[in-house]
Coordinates of C-alpha atoms and ligand atoms in Angstrom, one line a residue:
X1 CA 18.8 -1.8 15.7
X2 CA 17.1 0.4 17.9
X3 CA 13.3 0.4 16.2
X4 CA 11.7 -2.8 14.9
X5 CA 12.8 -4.0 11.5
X6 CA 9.6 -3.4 8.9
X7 CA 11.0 -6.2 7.8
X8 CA 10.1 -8.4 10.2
X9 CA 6.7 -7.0 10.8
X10 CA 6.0 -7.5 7.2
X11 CA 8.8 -9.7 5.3
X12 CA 9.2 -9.0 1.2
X13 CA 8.2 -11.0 -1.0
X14 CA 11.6 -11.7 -3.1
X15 CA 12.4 -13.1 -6.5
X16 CA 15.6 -13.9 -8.6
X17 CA 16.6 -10.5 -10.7
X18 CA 17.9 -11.9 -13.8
X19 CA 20.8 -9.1 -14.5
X20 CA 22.4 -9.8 -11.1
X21 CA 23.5 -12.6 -12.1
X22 CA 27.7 -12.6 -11.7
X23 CA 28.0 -13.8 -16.0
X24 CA 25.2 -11.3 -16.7
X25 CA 27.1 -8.4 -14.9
X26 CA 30.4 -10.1 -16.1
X27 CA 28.8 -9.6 -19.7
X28 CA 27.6 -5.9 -19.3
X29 CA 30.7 -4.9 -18.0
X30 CA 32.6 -6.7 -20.8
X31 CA 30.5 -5.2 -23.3
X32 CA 30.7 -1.8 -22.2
X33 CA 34.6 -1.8 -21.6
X34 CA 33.9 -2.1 -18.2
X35 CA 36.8 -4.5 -16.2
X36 CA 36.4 -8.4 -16.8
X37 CA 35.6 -10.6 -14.5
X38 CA 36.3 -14.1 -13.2
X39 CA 33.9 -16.3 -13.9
X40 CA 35.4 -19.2 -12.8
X41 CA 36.1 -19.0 -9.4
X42 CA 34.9 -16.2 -7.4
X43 CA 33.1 -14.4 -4.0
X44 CA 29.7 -13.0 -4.4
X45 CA 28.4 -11.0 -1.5
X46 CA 24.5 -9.9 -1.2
X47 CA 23.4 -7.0 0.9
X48 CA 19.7 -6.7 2.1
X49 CA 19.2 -10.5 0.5
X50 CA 15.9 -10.9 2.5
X51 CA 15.1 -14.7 2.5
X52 CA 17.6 -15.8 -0.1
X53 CA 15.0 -15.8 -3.4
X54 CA 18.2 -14.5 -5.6
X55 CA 20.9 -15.5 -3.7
X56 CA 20.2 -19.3 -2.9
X57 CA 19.3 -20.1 -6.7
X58 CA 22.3 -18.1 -7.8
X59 CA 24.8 -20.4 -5.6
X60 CA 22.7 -24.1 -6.4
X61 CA 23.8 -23.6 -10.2
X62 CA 26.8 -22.1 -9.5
X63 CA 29.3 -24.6 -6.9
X64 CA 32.3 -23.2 -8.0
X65 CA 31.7 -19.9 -6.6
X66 CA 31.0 -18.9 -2.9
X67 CA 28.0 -16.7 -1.8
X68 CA 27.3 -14.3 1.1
X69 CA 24.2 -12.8 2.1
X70 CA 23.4 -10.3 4.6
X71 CA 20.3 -9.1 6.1
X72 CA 19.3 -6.9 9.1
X73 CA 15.4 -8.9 9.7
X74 CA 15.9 -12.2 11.8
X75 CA 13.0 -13.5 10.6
X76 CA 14.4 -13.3 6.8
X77 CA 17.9 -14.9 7.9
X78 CA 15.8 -17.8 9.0
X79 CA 14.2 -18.3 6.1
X80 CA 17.3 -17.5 3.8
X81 CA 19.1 -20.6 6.0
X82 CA 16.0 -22.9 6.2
X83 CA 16.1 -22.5 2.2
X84 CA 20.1 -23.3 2.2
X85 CA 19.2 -26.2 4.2
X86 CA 16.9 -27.8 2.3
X87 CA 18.9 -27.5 -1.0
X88 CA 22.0 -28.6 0.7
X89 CA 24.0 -26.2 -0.4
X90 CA 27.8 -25.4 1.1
X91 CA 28.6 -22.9 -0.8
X92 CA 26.7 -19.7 0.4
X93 CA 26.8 -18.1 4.3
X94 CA 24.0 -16.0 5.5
X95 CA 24.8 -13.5 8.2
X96 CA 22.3 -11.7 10.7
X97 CA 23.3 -8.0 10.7
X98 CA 22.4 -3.9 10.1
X99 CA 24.3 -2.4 7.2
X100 CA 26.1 0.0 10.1
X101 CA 27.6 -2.6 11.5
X102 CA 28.2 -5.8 8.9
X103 CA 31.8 -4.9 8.2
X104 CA 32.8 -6.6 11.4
X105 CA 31.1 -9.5 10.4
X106 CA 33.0 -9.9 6.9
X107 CA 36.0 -11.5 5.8
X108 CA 37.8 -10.6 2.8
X109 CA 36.6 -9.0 -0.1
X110 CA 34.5 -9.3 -3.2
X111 CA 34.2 -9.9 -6.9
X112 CA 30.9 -9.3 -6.9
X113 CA 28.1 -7.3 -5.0
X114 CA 24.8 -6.9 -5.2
X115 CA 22.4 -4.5 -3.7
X116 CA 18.7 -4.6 -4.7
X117 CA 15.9 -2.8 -3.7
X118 CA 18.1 -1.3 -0.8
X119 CA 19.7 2.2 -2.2
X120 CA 16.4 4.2 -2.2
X121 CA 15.2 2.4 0.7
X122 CA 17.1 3.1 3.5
X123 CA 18.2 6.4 5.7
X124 CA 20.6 8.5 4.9
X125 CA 23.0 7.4 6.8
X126 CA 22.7 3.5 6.5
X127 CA 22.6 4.5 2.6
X128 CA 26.3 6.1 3.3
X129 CA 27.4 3.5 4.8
X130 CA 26.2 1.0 2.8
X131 CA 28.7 2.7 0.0
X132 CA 31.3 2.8 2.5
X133 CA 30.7 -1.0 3.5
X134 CA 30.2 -1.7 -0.6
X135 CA 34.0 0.6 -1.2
X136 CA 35.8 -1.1 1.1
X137 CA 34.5 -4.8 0.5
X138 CA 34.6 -4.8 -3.4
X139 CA 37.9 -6.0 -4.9
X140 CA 39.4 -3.8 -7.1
X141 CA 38.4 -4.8 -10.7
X142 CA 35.2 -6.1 -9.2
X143 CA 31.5 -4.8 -9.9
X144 CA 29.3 -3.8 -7.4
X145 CA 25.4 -3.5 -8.6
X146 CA 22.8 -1.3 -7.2
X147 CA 20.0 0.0 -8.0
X148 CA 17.7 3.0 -7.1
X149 CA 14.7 5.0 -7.5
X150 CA 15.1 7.3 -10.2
X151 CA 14.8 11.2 -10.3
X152 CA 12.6 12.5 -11.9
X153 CA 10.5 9.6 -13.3
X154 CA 9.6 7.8 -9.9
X155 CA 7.9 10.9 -8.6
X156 CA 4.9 9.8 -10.6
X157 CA 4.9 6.9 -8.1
X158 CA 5.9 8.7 -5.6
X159 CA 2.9 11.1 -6.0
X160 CA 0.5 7.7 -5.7
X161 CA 2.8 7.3 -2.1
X162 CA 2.1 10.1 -0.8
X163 CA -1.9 10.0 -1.7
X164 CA -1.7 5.9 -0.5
X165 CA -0.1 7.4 2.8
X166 CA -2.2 9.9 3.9
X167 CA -5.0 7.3 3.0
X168 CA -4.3 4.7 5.4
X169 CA -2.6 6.5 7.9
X170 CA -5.3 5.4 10.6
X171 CA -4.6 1.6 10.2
X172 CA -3.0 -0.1 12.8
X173 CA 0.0 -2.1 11.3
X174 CA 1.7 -2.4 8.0
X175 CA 0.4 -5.1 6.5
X176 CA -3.1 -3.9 7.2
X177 CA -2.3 -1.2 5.8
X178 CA -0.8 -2.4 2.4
X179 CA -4.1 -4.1 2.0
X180 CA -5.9 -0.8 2.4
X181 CA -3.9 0.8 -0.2
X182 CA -4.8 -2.0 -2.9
X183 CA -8.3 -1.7 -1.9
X184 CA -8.0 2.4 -2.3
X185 CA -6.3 1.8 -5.7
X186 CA -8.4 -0.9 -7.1
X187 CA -11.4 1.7 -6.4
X188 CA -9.7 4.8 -7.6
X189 CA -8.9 2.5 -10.9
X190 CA -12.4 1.7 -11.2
X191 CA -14.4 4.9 -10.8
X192 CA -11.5 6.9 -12.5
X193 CA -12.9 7.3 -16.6
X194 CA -10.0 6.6 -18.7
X195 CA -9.5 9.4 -21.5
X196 CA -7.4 9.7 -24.3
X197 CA -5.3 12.5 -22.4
X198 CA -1.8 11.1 -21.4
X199 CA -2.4 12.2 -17.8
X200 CA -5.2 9.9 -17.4
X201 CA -3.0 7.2 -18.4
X202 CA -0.3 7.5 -16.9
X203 CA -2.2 7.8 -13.5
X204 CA -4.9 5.0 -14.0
X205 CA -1.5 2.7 -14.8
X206 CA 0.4 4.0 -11.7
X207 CA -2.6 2.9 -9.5
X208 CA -3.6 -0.2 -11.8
X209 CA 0.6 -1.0 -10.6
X210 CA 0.0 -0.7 -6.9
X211 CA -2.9 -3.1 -7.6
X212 CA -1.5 -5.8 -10.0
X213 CA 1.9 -6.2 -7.5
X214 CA 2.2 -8.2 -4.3
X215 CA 0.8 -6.7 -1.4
X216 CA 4.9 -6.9 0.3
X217 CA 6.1 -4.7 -2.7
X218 CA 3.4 -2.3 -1.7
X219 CA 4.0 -1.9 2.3
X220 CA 7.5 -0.9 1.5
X221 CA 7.0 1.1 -1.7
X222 CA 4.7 2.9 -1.0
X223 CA 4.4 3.0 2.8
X224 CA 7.5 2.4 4.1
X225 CA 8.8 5.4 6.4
X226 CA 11.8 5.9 3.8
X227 CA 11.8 6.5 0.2
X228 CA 14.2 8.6 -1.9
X229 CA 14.7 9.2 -5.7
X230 CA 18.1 10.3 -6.6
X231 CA 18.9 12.0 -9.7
X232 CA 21.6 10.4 -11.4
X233 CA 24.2 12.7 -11.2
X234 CA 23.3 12.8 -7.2
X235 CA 23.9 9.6 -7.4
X236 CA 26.5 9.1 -9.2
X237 CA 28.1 11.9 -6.7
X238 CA 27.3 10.1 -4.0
X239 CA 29.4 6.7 -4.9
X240 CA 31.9 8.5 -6.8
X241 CA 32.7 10.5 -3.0
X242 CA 33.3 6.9 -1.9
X243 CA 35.4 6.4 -5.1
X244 CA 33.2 3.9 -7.3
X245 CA 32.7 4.7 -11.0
X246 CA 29.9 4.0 -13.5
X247 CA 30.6 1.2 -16.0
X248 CA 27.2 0.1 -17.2
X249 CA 23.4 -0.6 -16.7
X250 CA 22.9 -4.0 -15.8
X251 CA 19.5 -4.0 -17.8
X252 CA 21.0 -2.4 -20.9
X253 CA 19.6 -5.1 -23.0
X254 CA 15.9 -5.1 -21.2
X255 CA 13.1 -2.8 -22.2
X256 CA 13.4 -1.2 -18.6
X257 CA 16.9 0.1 -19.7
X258 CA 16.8 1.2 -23.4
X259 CA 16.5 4.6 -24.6
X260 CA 16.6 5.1 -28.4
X261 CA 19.1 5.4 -30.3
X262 CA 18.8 9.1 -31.3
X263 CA 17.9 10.8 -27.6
X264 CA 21.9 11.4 -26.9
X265 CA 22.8 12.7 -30.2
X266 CA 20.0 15.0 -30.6
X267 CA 20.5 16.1 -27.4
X268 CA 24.3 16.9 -27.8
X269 CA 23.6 18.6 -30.6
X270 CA 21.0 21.2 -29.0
X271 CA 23.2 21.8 -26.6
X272 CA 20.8 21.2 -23.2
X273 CA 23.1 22.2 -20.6
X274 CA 20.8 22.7 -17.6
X275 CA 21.4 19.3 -15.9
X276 CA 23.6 16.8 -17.1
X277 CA 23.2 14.9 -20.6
X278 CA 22.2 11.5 -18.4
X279 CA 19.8 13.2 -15.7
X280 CA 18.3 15.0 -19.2
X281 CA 18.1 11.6 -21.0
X282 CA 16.4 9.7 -18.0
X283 CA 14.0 12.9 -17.8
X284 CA 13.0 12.2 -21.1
X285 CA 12.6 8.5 -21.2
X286 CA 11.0 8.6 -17.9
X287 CA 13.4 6.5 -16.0
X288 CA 11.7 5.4 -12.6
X289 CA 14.4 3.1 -11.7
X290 CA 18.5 2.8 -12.6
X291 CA 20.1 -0.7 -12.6
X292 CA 23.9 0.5 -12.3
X293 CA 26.8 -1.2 -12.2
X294 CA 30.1 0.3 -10.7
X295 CA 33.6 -0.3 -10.1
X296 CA 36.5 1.5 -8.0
X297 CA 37.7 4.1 -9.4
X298 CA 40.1 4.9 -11.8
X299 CA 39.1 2.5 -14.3
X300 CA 40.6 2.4 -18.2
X301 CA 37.3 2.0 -20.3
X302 CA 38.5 -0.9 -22.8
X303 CA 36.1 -1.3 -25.4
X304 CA 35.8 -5.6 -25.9
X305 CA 38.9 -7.1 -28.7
X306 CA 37.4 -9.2 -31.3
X307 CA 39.4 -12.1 -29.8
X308 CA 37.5 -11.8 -26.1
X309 CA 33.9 -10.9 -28.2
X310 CA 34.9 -14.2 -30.3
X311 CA 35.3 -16.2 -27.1
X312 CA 31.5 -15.3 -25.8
X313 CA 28.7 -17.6 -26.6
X314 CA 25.7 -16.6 -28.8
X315 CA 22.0 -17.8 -28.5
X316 CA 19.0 -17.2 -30.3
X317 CA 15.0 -18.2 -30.4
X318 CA 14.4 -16.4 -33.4
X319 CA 12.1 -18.0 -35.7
X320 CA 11.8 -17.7 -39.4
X321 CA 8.6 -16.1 -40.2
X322 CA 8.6 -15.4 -43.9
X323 CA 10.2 -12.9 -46.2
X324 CA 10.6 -8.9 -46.4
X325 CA 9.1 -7.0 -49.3
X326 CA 13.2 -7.0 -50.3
X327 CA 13.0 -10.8 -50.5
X328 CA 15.1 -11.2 -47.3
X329 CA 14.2 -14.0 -44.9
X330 CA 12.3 -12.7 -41.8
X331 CA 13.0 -14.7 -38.0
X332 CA 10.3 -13.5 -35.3
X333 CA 11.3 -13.1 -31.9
X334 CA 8.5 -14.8 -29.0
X335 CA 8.0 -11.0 -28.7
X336 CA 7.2 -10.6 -32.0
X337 CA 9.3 -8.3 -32.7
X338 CA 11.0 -9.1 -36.0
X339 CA 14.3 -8.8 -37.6
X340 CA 15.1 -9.0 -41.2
X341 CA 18.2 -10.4 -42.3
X342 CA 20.0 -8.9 -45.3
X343 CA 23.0 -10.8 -45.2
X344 CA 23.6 -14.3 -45.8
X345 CA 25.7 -14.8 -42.7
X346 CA 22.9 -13.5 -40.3
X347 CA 20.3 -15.9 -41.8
X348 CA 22.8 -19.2 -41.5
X349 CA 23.6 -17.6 -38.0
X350 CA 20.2 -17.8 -37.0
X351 CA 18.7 -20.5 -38.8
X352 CA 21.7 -22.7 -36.8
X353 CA 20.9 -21.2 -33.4
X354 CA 17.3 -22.2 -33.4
X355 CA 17.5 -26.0 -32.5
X356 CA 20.4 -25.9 -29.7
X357 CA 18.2 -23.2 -27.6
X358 CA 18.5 -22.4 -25.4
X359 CA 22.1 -23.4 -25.4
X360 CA 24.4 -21.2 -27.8
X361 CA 27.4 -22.1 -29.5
X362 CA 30.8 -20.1 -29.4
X363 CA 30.9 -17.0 -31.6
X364 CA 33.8 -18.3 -33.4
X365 CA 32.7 -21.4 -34.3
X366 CA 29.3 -19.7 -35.1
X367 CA 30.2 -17.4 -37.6
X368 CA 33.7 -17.6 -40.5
X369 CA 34.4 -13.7 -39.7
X370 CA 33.2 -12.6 -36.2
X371 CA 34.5 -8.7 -37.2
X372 CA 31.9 -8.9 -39.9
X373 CA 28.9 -9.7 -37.3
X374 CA 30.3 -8.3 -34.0
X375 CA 28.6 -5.1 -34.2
X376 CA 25.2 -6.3 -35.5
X377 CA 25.4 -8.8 -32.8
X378 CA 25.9 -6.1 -29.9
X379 CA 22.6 -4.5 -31.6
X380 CA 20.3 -7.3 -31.4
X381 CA 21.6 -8.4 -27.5
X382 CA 21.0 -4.9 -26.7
X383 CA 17.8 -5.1 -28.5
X384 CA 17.0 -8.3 -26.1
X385 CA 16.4 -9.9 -29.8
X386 CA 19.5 -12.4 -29.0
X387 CA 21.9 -13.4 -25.9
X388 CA 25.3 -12.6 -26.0
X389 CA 27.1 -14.7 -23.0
X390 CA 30.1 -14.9 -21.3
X391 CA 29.7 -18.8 -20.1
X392 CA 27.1 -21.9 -20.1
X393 CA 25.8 -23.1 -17.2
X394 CA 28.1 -26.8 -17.9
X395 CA 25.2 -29.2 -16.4
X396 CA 21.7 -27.4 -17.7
X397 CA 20.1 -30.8 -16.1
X398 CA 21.9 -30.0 -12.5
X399 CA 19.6 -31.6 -9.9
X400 CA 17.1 -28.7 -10.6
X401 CA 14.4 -31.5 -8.9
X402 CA 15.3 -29.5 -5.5
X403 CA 15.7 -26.3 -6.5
X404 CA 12.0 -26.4 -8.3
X405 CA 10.4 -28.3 -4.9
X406 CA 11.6 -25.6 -2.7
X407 CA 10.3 -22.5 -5.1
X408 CA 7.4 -23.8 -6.2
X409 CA 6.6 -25.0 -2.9
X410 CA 7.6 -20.8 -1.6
X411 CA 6.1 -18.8 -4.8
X412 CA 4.8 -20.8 -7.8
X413 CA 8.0 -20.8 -10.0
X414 CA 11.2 -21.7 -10.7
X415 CA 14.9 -20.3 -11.2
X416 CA 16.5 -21.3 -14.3
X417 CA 21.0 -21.8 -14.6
X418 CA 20.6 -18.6 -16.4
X419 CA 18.9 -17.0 -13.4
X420 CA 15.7 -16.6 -15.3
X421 CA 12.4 -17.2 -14.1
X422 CA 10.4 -20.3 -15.9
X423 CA 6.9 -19.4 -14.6
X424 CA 6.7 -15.7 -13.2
X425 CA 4.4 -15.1 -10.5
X426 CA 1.2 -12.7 -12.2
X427 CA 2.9 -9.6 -10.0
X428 CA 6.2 -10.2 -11.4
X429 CA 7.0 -6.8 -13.7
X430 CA 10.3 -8.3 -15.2
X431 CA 10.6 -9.4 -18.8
X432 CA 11.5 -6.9 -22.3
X433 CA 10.2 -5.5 -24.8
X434 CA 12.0 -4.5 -28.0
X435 CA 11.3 -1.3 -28.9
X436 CA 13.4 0.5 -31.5
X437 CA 14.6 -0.1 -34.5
X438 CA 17.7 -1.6 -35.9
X439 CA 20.3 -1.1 -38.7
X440 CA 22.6 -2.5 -40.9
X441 CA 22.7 -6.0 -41.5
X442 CA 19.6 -6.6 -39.6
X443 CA 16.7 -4.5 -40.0
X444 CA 13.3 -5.1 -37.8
X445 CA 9.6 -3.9 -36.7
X446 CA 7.0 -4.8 -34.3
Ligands
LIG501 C1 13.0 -4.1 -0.3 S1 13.8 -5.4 0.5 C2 14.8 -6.0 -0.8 C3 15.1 -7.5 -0.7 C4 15.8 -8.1 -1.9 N1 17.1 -7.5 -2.1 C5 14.9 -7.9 -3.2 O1 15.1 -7.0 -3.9 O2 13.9 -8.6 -3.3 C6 15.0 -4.6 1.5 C7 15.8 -5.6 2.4 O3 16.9 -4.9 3.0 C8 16.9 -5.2 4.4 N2 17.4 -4.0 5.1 C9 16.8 -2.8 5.2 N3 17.5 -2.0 6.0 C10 18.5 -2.7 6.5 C11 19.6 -2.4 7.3 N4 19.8 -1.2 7.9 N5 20.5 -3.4 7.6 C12 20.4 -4.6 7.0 N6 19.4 -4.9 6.2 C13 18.5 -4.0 5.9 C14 15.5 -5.6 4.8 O4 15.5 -6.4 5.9 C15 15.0 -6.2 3.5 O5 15.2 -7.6 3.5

């Protein structure tokens, strides 16, 4: 690299991202007829891993699969191997390189790949040839995850960047400067008065966001020298010119990736022709950020059999919580959102669940006719109300002593088998919300 890594000068604070999980993509993919994925054996590979948060936890609970990482600042490198160190681990390789160059310093290809926080982020032509790198290394049938700053939702932000720049442009350094911006948005928070007007709102939240986050997110948000929202059919342009195809969201079943129900149809229906149906839909649900997973292209889209949805797990916390005015028993999610269920096989369904979680139990064995639930179940996973899986992590108690010393010790918290976090840090802006309604054999409100 020819100019210093901002990277180095000010290393980001990273945590595990629950969807990039190999069963979690496995599972979106699955569920949207995507291609299926070994989950038994197979190679992960990581670009822009930074010190390792997602990746080392990801390869600790999982021994039977092997991990690469790749990162272009030394001093995150050091970390990332420090961390593999400590946890012993054999399975997972981190590698000191620039996006440009990496390919030479790869074997082999990949199931899976994973690229977060890096699309956006980069120039132009490190983003093209992070696709190219991404193309050529992904097996075909695999899933490669990445995810960007979204057209036109993120210019909301990106109008807060632009104001945060020109404010701080006389500090010295980056980190000095990220510090300045908090202080600039905790005081434009404080003397701005709050009316009922959306603007205000929206506004007062963007800047309350730039304070509530860690001060890392905020150097390379908002002041880093590169920043781009892509529209989604840019996007999907660009991968598709280095033959890679849409399959799914990977936070389909997160608050951050739903859009209700009735926005496609109504929007078929009138006709918008202007942009595309998805760049209109992500206008309208004001989409700042796109979680997508693709594939090589051409792909058969192969809606899941009832024998492959029979063979996934399912796992519930809901609670009973009363009755509906129609007499029908009520569970409450920790949410508390609630679901009503009208059938006798959703309330034995859940009312079994409750005690083994969060383990789950096999759909089949669950349920006496999995074609009767199969499509209330896909509503409540993509609800977040329930977890649809595609395996169980086989030793929940696996040695998690070292895994917990070495991020509690690094960030106050500590990755789960399922890749979720136990204790999020305050800044952390993960987590779902549940917010539209249901159908059919299970009803529910907030
Ligand atoms: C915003 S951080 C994201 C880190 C992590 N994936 C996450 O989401 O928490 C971007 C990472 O990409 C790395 N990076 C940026 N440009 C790069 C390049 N040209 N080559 C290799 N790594 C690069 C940085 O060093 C940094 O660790």
């Amino acid at each position: 690299m020819t100019t210093p890594n901002p990277y180095d000068e000010f290393p980001y604070r990273s945590l595990p991202i629950e969807w990039t999980a190999p069963e979690r993509l496995a599972l979106a993919s699955l569920l949207h007829g995507g291609p299926r994925q070994p989950l038994n054996s197979y190679r992960v590979l990581e670009l822009g891993c930074g010190d390792g948060a997602n990746l080392l936890p990801m390869a600790y609970y999982r021994r039977h699969a092997a991990f690469v990482g790749v990162d272009g600042a030394r001093s995150q490198i050091k970390i990332a191997n420090s961390g593999k160190s400590k946890l012993e681990l054999s399975n997972i390789e981190f590698i000191h390189a620039d996006f440009l160059t990496a390919d030479l310093q790869l074997d082999g290809e990949f199931d899976y790949i994973i690229a977060h926080g890096i699309f956006s982020w980069v120039p132009h032509d490190v983003r093209d040839a992070l696709l190219q790198l991404c193309a050529k290394r992904l097996r075909r049938g695999g899933l490669l995850y990445l995810n960007y700053n979204t057209n036109p939702g993120w210019n909301v932000r990106g109008m807060v960047r632009e104001f945060l720049l020109a404010q701080t442009a006389a500090a010295s350094n980056l980190p000095i400067r990220a510090r300045q911006a908090q202080e600039v948005a905790a005081n434009v928070v404080s003397s701005l008065t709050v009316s009922e007007h959306p603007y205000s709102q929206l506004i007062t939240n963007e800047f309350q966001f730039v304070c509530d986050n860690h001060v890392s997110y905020v150097a390379h948000e908002y002041l880093a020298a590169e920043n781009h929202p892509y529209w989604r059919s840019e996007f999907m342009a660009l991968a598709g010119h280095h033959r890679l195809e849409y399959v799914a969201d990977a936070d389909f079943n997160y608050s951050s990736g739903q859009i209700p129900d009735d926005v496609v149809p109504q929007l078929v229906e009138q006709q918008i022709t202007g942009r595309t149906l998805d760049d209109t839909v992500d206008l309208l649900c004001y989409r700042q950020l796109h979680t997508p997973i693709l594939t090589r292209s051409p792909f058969t889209r192969r809606p899941p059999s009832i024998d492959e949805f029979s063979n996934l797990l399912v796992a519930s916390c809901l609670t009973p919580c009363g009755k509906s005015s129609a007499e029908n028993p009520m569970f409450q999610h920790p949410s508390g959102y609630e679901v009503e269920a009208k059938e006798e096989v959703m309330r034995d369904l859940l009312t079994n669940l409750l005690p083994l979680w969060p383990r789950g139990l096999l759909v089949k064995a669950a349920v006496p006719n999995v074609s009767e639930v199969m499509e209330d179940l896909m509503l409540l996973q993509r609800n977040g109300l329930i977890e649809l899986r595609c395996t169980e992590p086989s030793d929940f108690e696996f040695h998690q002593g070292r895994l917990k010393r070495w991020e509690v010790e690094r960030g106050d918290y500590v990755t789960t088998p399922y890749h979720t976090l136990e204790a999020a840090p305050a800044s952390f802006t993960g987590g779902s919300t549940m917010p539209y309604p249901l159908s059919r054999a299970v009803g529910a409100k907030t």
